[in-house]
Structures are given as structure tokens and as C-alpha cells.
Amino acid sequence: MRIVGRRREQAAVLQLLDRAAAGIGGHLVLTGPAGAGKTTLARFAAAEATARGIPVEPADGFRGPRLIVLEDADENLIAGAASDSAAILATAREPLGLPPELRLTGLPEPDLADLFPALSPAGVHALWLVSGGLPGPALAHAADVAGLAPQADPVVELALALPSRAEILQLDAGLLRLLEEAVRRPGDPGTGARLRARLARELLGDQSAARRRQELVDEALTVARDHGDPAVLAEVLDHRLHALWDPAAAHERLATAVEIVDLARTAGDAGTERRGLFWSFVAWAELGRLDHAEAALTAYARAGELAGDAEAAVVVDTRQAMLATVRGRFEPALRLADRVAVRGRRAGIADTDRLVASLRGRVALLRRPADAEPEGLLELARRLPGHFFEASAARVLAELGRDAEAGLELDRLLPAVLAGSGPRWLGAVADLAAVAARSGDPAAAQALYDALLPYQGRLVTWGGANALTGPVDDYLGRLAARLGRHDLAVSWFDRAVESEQRIGALPWLAATLAARAAVLPDRDRAERDRARAREITRRLGMGPAPADGRWGLIRDGDGWQLTAGTESAGLRDARGVGFLRTLLAAPGSEIAALDLVAGGAGLRVPAAGPVLDETARRAYRRRLTEIDQRLAAADRAGDPDGGAAAQAERGALVAELRRATGTGGRARTVSDEAERARVNATRALRATVRRIERVAPLAGAHLSASLRTGRMFEYRPMPDGPPGWRLS
């Protein structure tokens, strides 16, 4: 069979077959991306082996020379197939570290031209640009080039027509090469505007290209408006919305969407009209008008059905799943996610798996936070740097109670997020706000509050509204509470509750009611909020309700985890934390300092009396006399071991007598011990409260006002405190 290029690889295959014919075992590994030609070379090897009379993958029991072909192999598969007389040809995407290995890359342009003898040099060049010289992708697009009119420029036409093969926020290197060359070519103004706008859109995944994207779309829009072709202007406006993603421009997005629809209808461009309807849905969702958003989504769905647009059907299923999640319809949301998985793969949508994971992850975070997993988000952060996937991972870590790890992500990300923008920006700010409201320092909380303030009244919307994560007002309330501004926090929570009730977002409503209850001064109103939140979470089957209002001091490995309303903090293990836990377990009960230090049951100190009575003191002295006699005997006998044992016992007895003896040799009383316990317990408890005040100021202020110290210790909760504590 004929193979273009790959002379080195063909020679290696033939050498492997020569060894097989001689009965000498061995292997050859071919690696490279999809479309590089690995399968073609494997077929070449099989054909050559057959021509030489060498069996290919013979039946079990055959022991002579043979060729074994292993596609998508790994080292274990190769090791299992190895034998003294078998030649193994293995293929894999990534290197296996089993030499000899050959890496297949793109073909040079002259070699690629041999694959397409009927195409013009311009057509071959276009294919080489978009495929990177890989034969598979070049063959996939060859028909697009062959069908062009003779006078058409293949580079320009492919740049305008080919869909991106990359997931959203990833860069399609081949398409970018094509577009970069196309924009440099002369042509009519309308085509130039379309190319520049398309290039700006495809550069969205490059965080360093923000300024260039802006310049490209500004130039394209100016030219398109001067050009006057409604189809061109509609296309440029659509690309512009993708390319810029200004988080503050929801109203502008809505106006632009209306303009796109009108222009597309004038031009008879049904595809661009659908995209305008989609942008209307996104903008209405951002503005918190889900009734209008759903009307736009319905119009988009109907237009897609009329056109037989499989991708539009997936978009609709994804957004319907999101809306079901927002309203607490978790099972329908998961069924829609399953349908997205099937339909998305059939339609060839590159980011289907990521969409499905996002939908399921949102359900898990609301329904069963313990089921959420941050690892996939951290992996996305490594694959797609600069798009703040770490912020979502930080929020998941916080929901899992891993506040120390969440706090580290907050510290790492905050400067970059505050300086950023893009389709994930507002969501990232909100996720960091959720972390800061639990355990962040006041400076971080204030910075995030200031960043979110311009978006008050809106919903936190990710990208093309494939995810909504609550009213901005709720996050502002949590941050205000973290900053100790309770009246302001209640005001924001009131606004969030009104929004959540209007759109039927029951899971969000439960969380906001619980957060509001923690800062309400009116205890009766706070208890009503908690009761309503508990009822919502019970009816929705959500995980451990954040709405029972109790605060927590829970053992966490070698330390402790404090949770108090919107605050959360890790505490290292210390005596003061143990004392605090004992007091919290018995609110309103007095516990003697001696019992607190000893971990007792809280009995009152008995009347003062000596720690050791006179009988005990005489017994100690008799024993000391006996030990002194043993020491003298050991010295006379030259017995160092016996002397050391006696000396150790004597030291222990003397120390006990000193503990029981006060100044001037007086007998120390139980009252003296109680005073020592009072001083030590007070010092340790106050140190713990000071640490809590630094990391959880609301909880610290409550504890400082509610703890009584002295000979008797007591936790007498002030009215601003929780209805109870979860302790372990």
C-alpha cells in the first residue's frame, strides 16, 4: 500500500519484519496525536507481513515467527504479548518509555501535497495550515477545499467556514494559523471584518490576548457598520460578544442580541438569528429575569428544531438542566445531563464531557456537598490556565470543610481574579467570596465585596449561562457579615431572598435564610428563618442542612474546625480549645476551675483543706528514711543500679511533697490548687478566644461576651449566639 512521507517510520517497520522473519522477537512503538497516521502504518506493516508469509496475530497456540499489532497499547499490554519469536508493532497517543519509539508529527507541506494531487497549491497550503500537516485532519477537510470555486481563496474560505475543534476556552492551533494568515490577505471590507471578528473570538482562550481581541473587534465593527451588509454586521456582533465577555455589559449584551436578531432576519440568516436569541437568553439570565430568559430559550429551541440543529438541541438541554438545578428539581436535572452526554457526543461537541461534569457537579454541590470533588476542577485549571477554575475548586474545598486548603487557594488567586475579566470572572469572584465569608481575612472580604458591589441585583452567571450560582446580593450579605456589618448584611440578604422567591430558586433560598438567621438581632425572626430553611432542605432531600443554625466545634485530624454561621476557621489543638468545648457542651452550667482542668464533671470545690493530711505526710517521711538507708547500702556495696533506682524513687517523693507544701513549709490546701487551676484555665481559654477573634470575628465576639471565668467557669450564651452547638 502507498504511504506519503514517513520514510523513517516505514524503514523501521520493515526492519521489524526482517527480525520477525528471522525468528527474532522485538517491538516498535509508534506514538503521536490522532490523525498522525499510526493506524495507516499499522496496516502497512500487516500488509507487508502478509506479503512475506509472516502470520499477523495468529490463533492461540502458534509459536513461530509472527507480527502482533497492538493499537492504543500500554506497557503492560506489550509485555504480555512479548515472546522470543513475536514482532510487536504498538501504537499509542503518548510516549510509553519503551524504546525503540518513533513520534509521528505533521508532514511537511510538499509531502502533504502528494496526498492531494488534484488540489491547487493554495488549497494544499490551506489544508496544511489547518491540520498542522497531520494527514487525518487534512483528509477530513479536503472535500471542503475541493468544492470551492476556482477563483476562491481556500485560506480565507476555510477560515470563515470551519468550526473550532477545541473545547471552549481552549485554542484551536490549526484554525488560529489559518485565521492569522487570512487576515493578512487583501480582500473586500466585509470579508476582512468577518475574519478579524472570528480571530478575536478564537483568541478568547488566550488570556494574554485581551488587548488584541479588543482591537480586532473594534476594527471589525467599524468596518462592518460602514460596509452596511446586515449579514456581515450580525456575524461581527456575534463574534464580538464571544470575544469580549465584559462582565458588566449585561444590558449591552441584551441590546446587541436584539440587534443581531433584527439584522439576521433582514439578511435571511437563520443561523445567526438563533445565536442572537441565545444571547438574549444569556443576558436575561444575568439580569435575574429568568421568566424572560426562558422565553428566549424557548424561541431558540424552536428555531433550532426547525433547522434540524443538533448542537442547538444540546445547548437547550444543558440550560434546561441548569434551570432545573436552580429550582431544586435535581432528578430531572440529572436526567437532562445524561441526555446532554448522549446528544453532545453524537453532535460532535468537543466539550460535551466538561458540560456534563459541570451539570452533575452543580447538583452535587447543592444536594450533597460531601459528594462534590475539587480534583477535576484543579485538573482543568492546569489545562486552561488563567480562567480561574481554581476558584471553583476552592469553594468545593470550603464546602467539604477543608478550609485551610480553600484559604490557600483564596490567597493565591485573589490578586489575579480581582485584575481579571472574561466569561468565568463573575463566577470566580463569587466562589472566592463564599470562601472568604467562611474563613478569609477582613482585607480579602472587603476587596471581594468592592468587586461584587457593581453587580448587585444580578445573578452570578457563568459563560453562556450554562451555570448560575446565586444572587450577587447573597454573596454581598455574606461578606458584610464577615466584616461585622450585620445591619448591612441583613439588608443584602433581604434582597436576595426576594429574588430567590421570585424565581423559585429553593436551594439558594434555604442557604440565604440560614445565613440571614445567623446575623438577625430578632431571635424570633431568626428562628422562623431557620425553621423555613430546614423545611426546604428536608423537602428537597438536600444534604446536611446549613439551616439548623447551630455552630460547630469539631475535631479535625490533629486540630479543630470551628463553624459559626458564615464563618469557619481551623484551630490548632490546645488546652484552651478543650476547655472551650467542655463549657459549650454545658451552656448555663457552672464548672469549677479544678474540674475544668482535670476534665471532671463540674463539681463544686470542697471546703479548703490540706492536699495531704498529716498521716500521709508522716508516711512519706518514713518512706524517705527507708530510701536513704537503701542509698547508703548501695554505696557501700558498690551497686550503681540499685543506687540509681533508689535515687529516682526519692526524687519522685520529694517532688510530691513540694507540690503539697506551700511557702515556709506550710501544707498547701485545696484552695491553693483551685487558684492555680483558675489562673491556668483562664489564661488558656482567653488565648483561644483571642485566636478565634482574629480568624472568625463574629464567633470570637460572641464567645468573649458569653464566657465567665473565675473559680467557677460558665458559658452563658448572649442573644446574638447560635441555638446550639455541634461538638465532637
XYZ file of C-alpha atoms in Angstrom, residues 8-503:
496
model
C 11.913 6.795 8.541
C 8.889 5.052 10.051
C 8.457 2.722 7.060
C 12.107 1.704 7.283
C 11.696 0.898 10.985
C 8.618 -1.231 10.251
C 10.431 -3.166 7.549
C 13.366 -3.748 9.872
C 10.944 -5.140 12.493
C 9.537 -7.545 9.883
C 13.041 -8.654 8.900
C 13.642 -9.614 12.527
C 10.304 -11.431 12.652
C 11.215 -13.449 9.554
C 14.455 -14.457 11.275
C 12.509 -15.603 14.334
C 13.824 -12.779 16.494
C 11.300 -11.143 18.814
C 11.115 -7.435 19.482
C 8.832 -4.414 19.334
C 8.400 -0.982 17.763
C 6.225 1.737 19.336
C 4.657 4.448 17.153
C 3.263 7.448 19.058
C 1.552 10.651 18.006
C -1.729 12.582 18.067
C -4.934 11.417 16.443
C -4.692 11.673 12.661
C -0.914 11.376 12.569
C -1.051 8.124 10.587
C -0.335 5.470 13.229
C -3.172 3.221 12.057
C -2.085 3.585 8.433
C 1.424 2.444 9.331
C -0.003 -0.488 11.293
C -1.964 -1.549 8.212
C 1.171 -1.113 6.115
C 3.020 -3.428 8.500
C 0.263 -6.049 8.335
C 0.176 -5.928 4.516
C 3.957 -6.262 4.271
C 3.976 -9.133 6.753
C 1.306 -10.984 4.810
C 3.235 -10.479 1.584
C 6.286 -12.071 3.245
C 4.305 -15.001 4.606
C 4.537 -13.819 8.212
C 1.311 -14.510 10.140
C -0.399 -11.464 11.653
C -1.924 -12.015 15.110
C -2.211 -15.822 14.639
C -4.524 -18.127 16.504
C -3.663 -19.165 20.054
C -1.047 -21.866 20.212
C 1.017 -20.634 17.241
C 4.687 -20.500 18.216
C 6.522 -19.484 15.027
C 7.561 -16.035 13.738
C 4.602 -13.649 13.634
C 3.554 -9.994 13.779
C 1.329 -8.772 16.602
C -0.307 -5.371 16.123
C -1.418 -3.586 19.308
C -3.292 -0.295 18.853
C -3.746 2.124 21.778
C -1.318 -0.032 23.727
C 0.364 0.405 27.074
C 3.491 -1.097 28.566
C 1.592 -3.922 30.277
C -0.112 -4.972 27.032
C 3.225 -5.027 25.213
C 4.900 -7.017 27.995
C 2.070 -9.551 27.975
C 2.400 -10.143 24.225
C 6.197 -10.413 24.139
C 7.878 -13.697 23.177
C 11.142 -14.884 21.648
C 9.781 -15.006 18.090
C 6.963 -12.397 18.022
C 7.459 -8.965 16.475
C 5.141 -6.413 18.130
C 4.041 -3.161 16.484
C 2.328 -0.966 19.093
C 0.661 2.433 18.724
C -0.146 4.981 21.440
C -1.009 8.664 21.792
C 1.698 9.398 24.350
C 5.254 8.029 24.677
C 5.479 4.817 26.683
C 9.166 4.964 27.500
C 9.820 1.624 25.753
C 12.424 2.213 23.049
C 12.557 1.864 20.165
C 9.788 4.527 19.876
C 9.065 6.860 16.976
C 6.966 10.026 17.386
C 4.762 10.949 14.385
C 4.335 14.679 13.815
C 2.862 16.716 10.975
C 4.071 16.165 7.416
C 6.000 18.869 5.569
C 3.813 20.743 3.094
C 5.401 19.078 -0.008
C 4.687 15.608 1.428
C 1.119 16.587 2.244
C 0.686 17.765 -1.356
C 1.356 14.186 -2.520
C -1.853 13.158 -0.754
C -3.919 15.641 -2.801
C -2.630 15.690 -6.385
C -5.898 17.246 -7.651
C -5.740 20.300 -5.352
C -4.083 23.603 -6.180
C -1.046 24.684 -4.185
C -3.259 27.263 -2.453
C -5.678 24.528 -1.437
C -2.874 22.317 -0.113
C -1.453 25.271 1.810
C -4.831 25.889 3.450
C -5.065 22.224 4.469
C -1.513 22.251 5.786
C -2.229 25.324 7.921
C -5.413 23.999 9.475
C -4.131 20.440 10.013
C -0.591 21.184 11.095
C 0.443 18.646 8.465
C -1.388 15.759 10.158
C -2.853 13.541 7.416
C -6.101 12.716 9.251
C -7.375 16.277 9.762
C -6.166 17.234 6.268
C -8.174 14.407 4.711
C -11.223 15.422 6.792
C -11.196 18.935 5.288
C -10.107 18.054 1.758
C -13.680 17.947 0.477
C -14.291 21.486 1.800
C -11.394 22.756 -0.297
C -12.199 20.663 -3.375
C -15.713 22.117 -3.523
C -14.597 25.743 -3.649
C -14.989 27.874 -6.752
C -11.767 28.198 -8.802
C -11.421 31.905 -8.015
C -11.950 31.441 -4.250
C -9.088 31.803 -1.787
C -9.019 28.478 0.132
C -7.295 30.039 3.156
C -9.980 32.714 3.556
C -12.897 30.395 2.855
C -11.760 27.735 5.319
C -11.016 30.387 7.949
C -14.585 31.656 7.726
C -16.333 28.287 7.472
C -14.541 25.721 9.622
C -15.872 25.162 13.153
C -13.405 25.080 16.011
C -12.304 21.607 17.073
C -11.358 22.811 20.558
C -13.388 22.996 23.739
C -14.499 26.415 24.872
C -11.583 28.419 26.331
C -9.093 26.164 24.542
C -7.148 27.297 21.491
C -7.536 25.527 18.141
C -3.969 25.956 16.894
C -4.749 24.997 13.295
C -7.718 27.350 12.983
C -5.691 30.183 14.501
C -2.899 29.633 11.972
C -5.474 29.777 9.202
C -7.100 32.959 10.542
C -3.801 34.738 11.191
C -2.790 34.254 7.571
C -6.271 35.037 6.242
C -6.492 38.472 7.930
C -3.233 39.484 6.226
C -4.623 38.790 2.758
C -6.264 41.514 0.695
C -9.996 41.272 0.155
C -13.269 43.124 0.366
C -14.060 45.043 3.595
C -16.911 42.768 4.651
C -14.739 39.650 4.471
C -11.947 41.401 6.349
C -14.364 42.401 9.131
C -15.659 38.839 9.442
C -12.127 37.410 9.601
C -10.966 39.851 12.260
C -14.025 39.264 14.397
C -13.648 35.475 14.065
C -9.967 35.662 15.015
C -10.828 37.728 18.096
C -13.395 35.113 19.112
C -10.976 32.201 18.714
C -8.393 34.045 20.841
C -10.720 34.024 23.868
C -8.726 31.185 25.430
C -5.514 33.270 25.376
C -5.524 35.452 28.475
C -2.566 37.440 27.165
C -4.513 38.496 24.054
C -7.166 40.665 25.738
C -5.899 43.906 24.223
C -5.558 42.389 20.780
C -9.081 40.946 20.940
C -10.422 44.386 21.732
C -8.515 45.972 18.851
C -9.638 43.315 16.378
C -13.341 43.567 17.240
C -13.292 47.365 17.340
C -11.791 47.483 13.848
C -14.157 44.777 12.584
C -17.240 46.534 13.978
C -16.277 49.901 12.486
C -15.727 48.338 9.061
C -18.927 46.256 9.262
C -21.102 49.259 10.123
C -19.552 51.274 7.284
C -19.938 48.324 4.914
C -23.690 48.215 5.519
C -24.314 44.491 4.900
C -26.718 43.278 7.645
C -25.409 39.690 7.451
C -21.820 40.827 7.959
C -22.746 43.158 10.818
C -24.802 40.460 12.569
C -21.919 37.977 12.337
C -19.393 40.520 13.605
C -21.633 41.437 16.559
C -21.997 37.761 17.487
C -18.233 37.197 17.388
C -17.720 40.391 19.393
C -19.910 39.151 22.255
C -17.912 35.917 22.381
C -14.556 37.670 22.176
C -15.001 40.276 24.910
C -17.284 38.881 27.630
C -17.326 42.081 29.644
C -18.972 41.002 32.936
C -20.523 44.458 33.414
C -22.118 44.593 29.972
C -25.312 42.567 30.512
C -27.582 45.397 29.339
C -25.353 45.965 26.314
C -25.446 42.229 25.587
C -29.221 42.338 25.618
C -29.361 45.292 23.223
C -26.790 43.662 20.944
C -28.760 40.410 20.935
C -31.873 42.247 19.757
C -29.838 43.939 17.029
C -28.344 40.596 15.896
C -31.815 39.038 15.586
C -33.160 42.004 13.570
C -30.140 42.091 11.239
C -30.147 38.322 10.711
C -33.841 38.307 9.856
C -33.266 41.104 7.361
C -30.418 39.097 5.799
C -32.307 35.806 5.915
C -29.565 34.232 8.039
C -31.345 31.736 10.300
C -28.149 30.504 11.972
C -27.100 33.962 13.150
C -30.687 34.675 14.200
C -30.532 31.667 16.539
C -27.306 32.956 18.018
C -28.986 36.288 18.708
C -31.807 34.512 20.522
C -29.220 32.634 22.566
C -27.557 35.896 23.605
C -30.948 37.233 24.711
C -31.295 34.201 26.971
C -27.830 34.792 28.468
C -28.401 38.492 29.129
C -31.817 37.984 30.746
C -30.338 35.275 32.983
C -27.547 37.617 34.061
C -30.094 40.298 34.922
C -32.064 37.870 37.086
C -35.124 37.764 34.829
C -35.450 34.031 34.402
C -39.001 34.372 33.045
C -37.683 36.402 30.103
C -34.638 34.120 29.807
C -36.804 31.030 29.485
C -38.946 32.705 26.820
C -35.785 33.458 24.796
C -34.545 29.889 25.319
C -37.865 28.511 24.066
C -37.651 30.665 20.921
C -34.071 29.479 20.399
C -35.152 25.842 20.831
C -37.958 26.146 18.289
C -35.689 27.819 15.751
C -33.147 25.023 16.244
C -35.784 22.339 15.774
C -36.956 23.908 12.507
C -33.365 23.951 11.237
C -32.563 20.441 12.473
C -29.682 21.918 14.506
C -28.356 19.103 16.724
C -25.960 21.411 18.549
C -28.795 23.794 19.449
C -30.694 20.859 20.986
C -27.717 20.144 23.262
C -27.495 23.819 24.253
C -31.186 23.781 25.211
C -30.856 20.562 27.250
C -27.840 21.980 29.083
C -29.622 25.191 30.059
C -32.818 23.369 30.993
C -30.756 21.156 33.297
C -29.224 24.263 34.847
C -32.659 25.842 35.429
C -33.954 22.617 36.973
C -30.974 22.599 39.358
C -31.579 26.213 40.363
C -35.137 25.311 41.346
C -34.199 22.162 43.226
C -35.519 19.705 40.643
C -32.420 17.571 40.981
C -33.576 14.311 39.412
C -34.866 15.961 36.193
C -31.596 17.896 36.052
C -29.558 14.688 36.215
C -31.717 13.044 33.536
C -31.139 16.040 31.272
C -27.399 15.808 31.982
C -27.475 12.189 30.826
C -29.233 13.284 27.631
C -26.612 16.000 27.075
C -23.919 13.308 27.281
C -25.568 11.252 24.536
C -26.668 14.080 22.251
C -23.463 16.064 22.672
C -21.248 13.195 21.597
C -23.487 12.430 18.634
C -23.330 16.080 17.563
C -19.520 16.109 17.895
C -19.460 18.875 20.515
C -15.894 18.982 21.802
C -16.649 19.977 25.393
C -19.549 17.560 25.996
C -17.823 15.746 28.855
C -16.961 19.019 30.567
C -20.546 20.274 30.242
C -21.929 17.078 31.735
C -19.418 17.129 34.602
C -20.350 20.738 35.351
C -24.074 19.966 35.427
C -23.631 16.985 37.713
C -21.164 18.874 39.884
C -23.630 21.719 40.462
C -26.291 19.251 41.566
C -23.823 17.560 43.919
C -22.718 20.856 45.462
C -26.310 21.817 46.281
C -27.733 18.398 47.096
C -24.868 16.564 48.763
C -21.826 18.812 49.265
C -19.844 15.818 50.529
C -20.153 14.265 47.040
C -18.506 17.233 45.307
C -14.925 16.757 44.112
C -12.356 19.547 43.657
C -9.767 17.422 41.835
C -11.398 17.686 38.399
C -11.531 21.473 38.712
C -7.865 21.640 39.653
C -7.047 19.500 36.614
C -8.990 21.955 34.410
C -7.022 24.787 35.994
C -3.813 23.118 34.855
C -5.172 22.565 31.329
C -6.750 26.023 30.980
C -4.630 28.486 32.962
C -5.956 31.972 33.532
C -9.660 31.056 33.614
C -9.966 30.704 37.406
C -11.080 27.090 37.714
C -9.120 27.103 40.985
C -11.764 29.448 42.450
C -14.454 26.835 41.964
C -12.145 24.216 43.479
C -11.602 26.494 46.489
C -15.338 26.745 47.029
C -15.748 22.982 46.867
C -12.909 22.581 49.371
C -14.671 25.012 51.699
C -17.974 23.153 51.337
C -16.130 19.954 52.270
C -14.802 21.624 55.415
C -11.241 21.771 54.116
C -10.949 25.451 54.977
C -7.178 25.575 55.266
C -6.784 24.375 51.666
C -9.578 26.681 50.485
C -7.916 29.613 52.215
C -4.627 28.920 50.466
C -6.373 28.974 47.078
C -8.036 32.250 48.066
C -4.673 33.788 48.924
C -3.106 32.550 45.678
C -5.928 33.620 43.377
C -7.280 36.867 44.795
C -4.920 39.333 43.057
C -5.310 37.648 39.648
C -9.089 37.376 39.910
C -9.519 40.986 41.002
C -7.496 42.071 37.954
C -9.247 39.677 35.552
C -12.276 39.525 33.308
C -13.879 37.061 30.915
C -16.760 34.583 30.852
C -15.861 32.947 34.168
C -14.847 36.090 36.058
C -18.019 36.927 37.977
C -18.461 33.304 38.994
C -14.861 33.127 40.185
C -15.297 36.273 42.300
C -18.454 34.793 43.817
C -16.730 31.493 44.598
C -13.862 33.282 46.318
C -16.427 35.400 48.187
C -18.017 32.194 49.502
C -14.596 31.098 50.768
C -13.725 34.496 52.254
C -17.090 34.679 54.027
C -16.237 31.434 55.829
C -12.583 31.826 56.684
C -10.923 34.707 54.832
C -9.281 37.696 56.454
C -11.182 41.021 56.515
C -8.999 42.573 53.803
C -9.878 39.802 51.340
C -13.563 40.031 52.255
C -13.565 43.793 51.701
C -11.790 43.523 48.345
C -14.289 40.941 47.111
C -17.202 42.991 48.445
C -15.998 46.001 46.458
C -15.578 43.860 43.325
C -19.116 42.444 43.557
C -20.898 45.656 44.529
C -21.404 46.923 40.922
C -23.264 43.669 40.126
C -25.879 43.944 42.866
C -29.315 42.751 41.802
C -27.879 40.309 39.253
C -27.393 36.547 39.240
C -23.915 35.036 39.218
C -23.752 33.734 35.643
C -21.013 31.609 34.136
C -20.208 31.981 30.444
C -23.224 31.320 28.271
C -25.422 30.757 31.333
C -24.560 27.074 31.488
C -24.363 27.638 35.257
C -25.980 30.067 37.703
C -24.731 30.127 41.297
C -26.957 32.511 43.190
C -27.806 36.189 43.554
C -24.892 38.573 43.890
C -26.819 40.114 46.801
C -26.424 36.885 48.803
C -22.639 36.985 48.435
C -22.594 40.668 49.411
C -24.557 39.752 52.535
C -22.125 37.014 53.497
C -19.146 39.303 53.041
C -20.816 42.096 55.035
C -21.447 39.612 57.854
C -17.815 38.540 57.750
C -16.857 42.201 58.134
C -19.120 42.561 61.176
C -21.620 44.864 59.423
C -24.724 42.965 60.487
C -27.363 45.531 59.558
C -25.932 45.801 56.049
C -25.746 42.017 55.783
C -29.430 41.663 56.686
C -30.327 44.249 54.033
C -28.468 42.297 51.319
C -29.966 39.011 52.470
C -33.455 40.545 52.334
C -32.879 41.474 48.695
C -31.500 38.030 47.883
C -34.492 36.297 49.499
C -36.880 38.429 47.450
C -35.064 37.489 44.234
C -34.896 33.785 45.107
C -38.581 33.651 45.957
C -39.499 35.403 42.724
C -37.619 32.928 40.524
